[in-house]
mmCIF file of C-alpha atoms in Angstrom:
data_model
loop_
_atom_site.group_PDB
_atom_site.id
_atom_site.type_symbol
_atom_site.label_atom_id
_atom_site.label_comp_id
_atom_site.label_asym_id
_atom_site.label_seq_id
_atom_site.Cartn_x
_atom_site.Cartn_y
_atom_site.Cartn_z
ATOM 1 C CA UNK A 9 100.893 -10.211 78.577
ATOM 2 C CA UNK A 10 101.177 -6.813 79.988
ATOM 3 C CA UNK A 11 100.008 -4.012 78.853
ATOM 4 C CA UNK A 12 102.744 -1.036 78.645
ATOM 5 C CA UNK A 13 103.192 2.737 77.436
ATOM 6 C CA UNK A 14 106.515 4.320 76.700
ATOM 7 C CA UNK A 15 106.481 7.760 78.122
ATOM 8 C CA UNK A 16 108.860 10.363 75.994
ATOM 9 C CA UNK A 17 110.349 11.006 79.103
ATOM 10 C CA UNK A 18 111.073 8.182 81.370
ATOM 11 C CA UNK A 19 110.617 5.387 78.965
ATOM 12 C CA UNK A 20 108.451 2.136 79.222
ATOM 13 C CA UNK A 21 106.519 1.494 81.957
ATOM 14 C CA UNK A 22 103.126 -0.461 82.867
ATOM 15 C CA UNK A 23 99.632 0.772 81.969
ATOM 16 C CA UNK A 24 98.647 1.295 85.953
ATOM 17 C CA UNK A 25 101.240 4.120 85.894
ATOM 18 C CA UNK A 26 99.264 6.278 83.435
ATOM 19 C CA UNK A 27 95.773 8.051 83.222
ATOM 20 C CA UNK A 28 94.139 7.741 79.679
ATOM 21 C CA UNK A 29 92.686 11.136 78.581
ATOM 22 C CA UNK A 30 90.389 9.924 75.356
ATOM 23 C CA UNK A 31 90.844 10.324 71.500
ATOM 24 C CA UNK A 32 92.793 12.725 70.583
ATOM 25 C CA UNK A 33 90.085 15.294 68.400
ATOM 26 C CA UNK A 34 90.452 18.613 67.033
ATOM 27 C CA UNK A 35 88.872 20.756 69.181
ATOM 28 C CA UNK A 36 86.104 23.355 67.888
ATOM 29 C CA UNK A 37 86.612 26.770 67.793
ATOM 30 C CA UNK A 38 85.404 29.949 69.879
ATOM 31 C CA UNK A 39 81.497 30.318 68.129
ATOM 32 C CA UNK A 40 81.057 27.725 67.100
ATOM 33 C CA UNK A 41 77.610 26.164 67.308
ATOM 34 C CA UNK A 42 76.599 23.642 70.517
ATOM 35 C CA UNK A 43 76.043 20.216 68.093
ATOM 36 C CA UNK A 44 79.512 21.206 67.118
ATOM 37 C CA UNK A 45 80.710 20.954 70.950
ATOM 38 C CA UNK A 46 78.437 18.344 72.167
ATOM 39 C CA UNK A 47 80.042 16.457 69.348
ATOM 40 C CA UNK A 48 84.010 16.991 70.555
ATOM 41 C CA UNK A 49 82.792 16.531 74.291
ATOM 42 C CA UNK A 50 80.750 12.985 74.079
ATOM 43 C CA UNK A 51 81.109 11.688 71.235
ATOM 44 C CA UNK A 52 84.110 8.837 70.732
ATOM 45 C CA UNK A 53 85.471 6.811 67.591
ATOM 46 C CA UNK A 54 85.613 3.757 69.356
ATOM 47 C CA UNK A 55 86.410 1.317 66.163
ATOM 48 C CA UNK A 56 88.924 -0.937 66.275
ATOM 49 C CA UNK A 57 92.154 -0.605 65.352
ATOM 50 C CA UNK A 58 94.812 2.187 65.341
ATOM 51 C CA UNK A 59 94.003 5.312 67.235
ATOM 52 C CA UNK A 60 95.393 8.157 68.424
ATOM 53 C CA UNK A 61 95.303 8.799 72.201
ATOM 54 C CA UNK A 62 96.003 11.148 75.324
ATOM 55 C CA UNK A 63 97.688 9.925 78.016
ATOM 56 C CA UNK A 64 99.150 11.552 81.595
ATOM 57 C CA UNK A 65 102.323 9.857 83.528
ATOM 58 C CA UNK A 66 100.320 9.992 86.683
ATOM 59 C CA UNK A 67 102.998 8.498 88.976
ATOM 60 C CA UNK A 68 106.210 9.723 86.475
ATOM 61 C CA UNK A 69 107.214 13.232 85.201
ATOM 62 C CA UNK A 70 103.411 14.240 85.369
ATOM 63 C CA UNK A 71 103.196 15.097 81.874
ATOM 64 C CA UNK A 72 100.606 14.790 78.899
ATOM 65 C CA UNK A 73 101.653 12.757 75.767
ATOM 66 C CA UNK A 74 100.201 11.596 72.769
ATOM 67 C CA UNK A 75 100.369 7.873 71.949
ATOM 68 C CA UNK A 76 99.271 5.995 68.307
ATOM 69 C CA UNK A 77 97.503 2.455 70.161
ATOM 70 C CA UNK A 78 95.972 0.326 68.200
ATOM 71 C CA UNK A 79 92.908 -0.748 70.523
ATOM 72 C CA UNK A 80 92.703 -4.509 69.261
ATOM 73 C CA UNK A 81 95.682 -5.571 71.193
ATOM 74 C CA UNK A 82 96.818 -2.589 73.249
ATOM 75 C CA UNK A 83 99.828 -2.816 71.307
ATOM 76 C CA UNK A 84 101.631 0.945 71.721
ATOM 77 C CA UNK A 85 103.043 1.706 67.848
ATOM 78 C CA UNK A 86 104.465 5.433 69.277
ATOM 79 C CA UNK A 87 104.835 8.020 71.851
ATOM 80 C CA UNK A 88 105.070 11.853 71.227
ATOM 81 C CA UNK A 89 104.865 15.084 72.795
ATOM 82 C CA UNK A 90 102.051 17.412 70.806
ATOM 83 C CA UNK A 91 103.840 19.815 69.015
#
């Protein structure tokens, strides 16, 4: 079984072609305190199941997507550009 990503833009293509960026997280704001920060930066989810990803077509059209994974099987539910 391989493991593959559908990019928005040139459709379906293996895992090895991408670069995963991490959870996607909302990111704190401008002031905010340094727990708050230290939280976004290395902190991680990490549970099984559904998530909500980054991920760069490294060796495509060299953009940044969002993808819904869920991490159990590597199974790709959906690809989007952020709005």
């Amino acid at each position: 079984m391989s493991f593959l990503l559908a990019c928005p833009e040139c459709g379906e293509r293996s895992a090895y072609e991408f670069r995963f960026g991490g959870e996607v997280k909302s990111r704190p704001q401008q002031g905010d305190n340094e727990e708050a920060w230290f939280q976004y930066i290395y902190t991680k989810t990490n549970e099984a199941g559904e998530q909500e990803e980054w991920w760069f077509h490294r060796n495509g059209c060299r953009k940044w997507f969002q993808a819904l994974r869920d991490t159990r099987t590597n199974t790709v539910i959906a690809t989007w550009y952020p709005e």
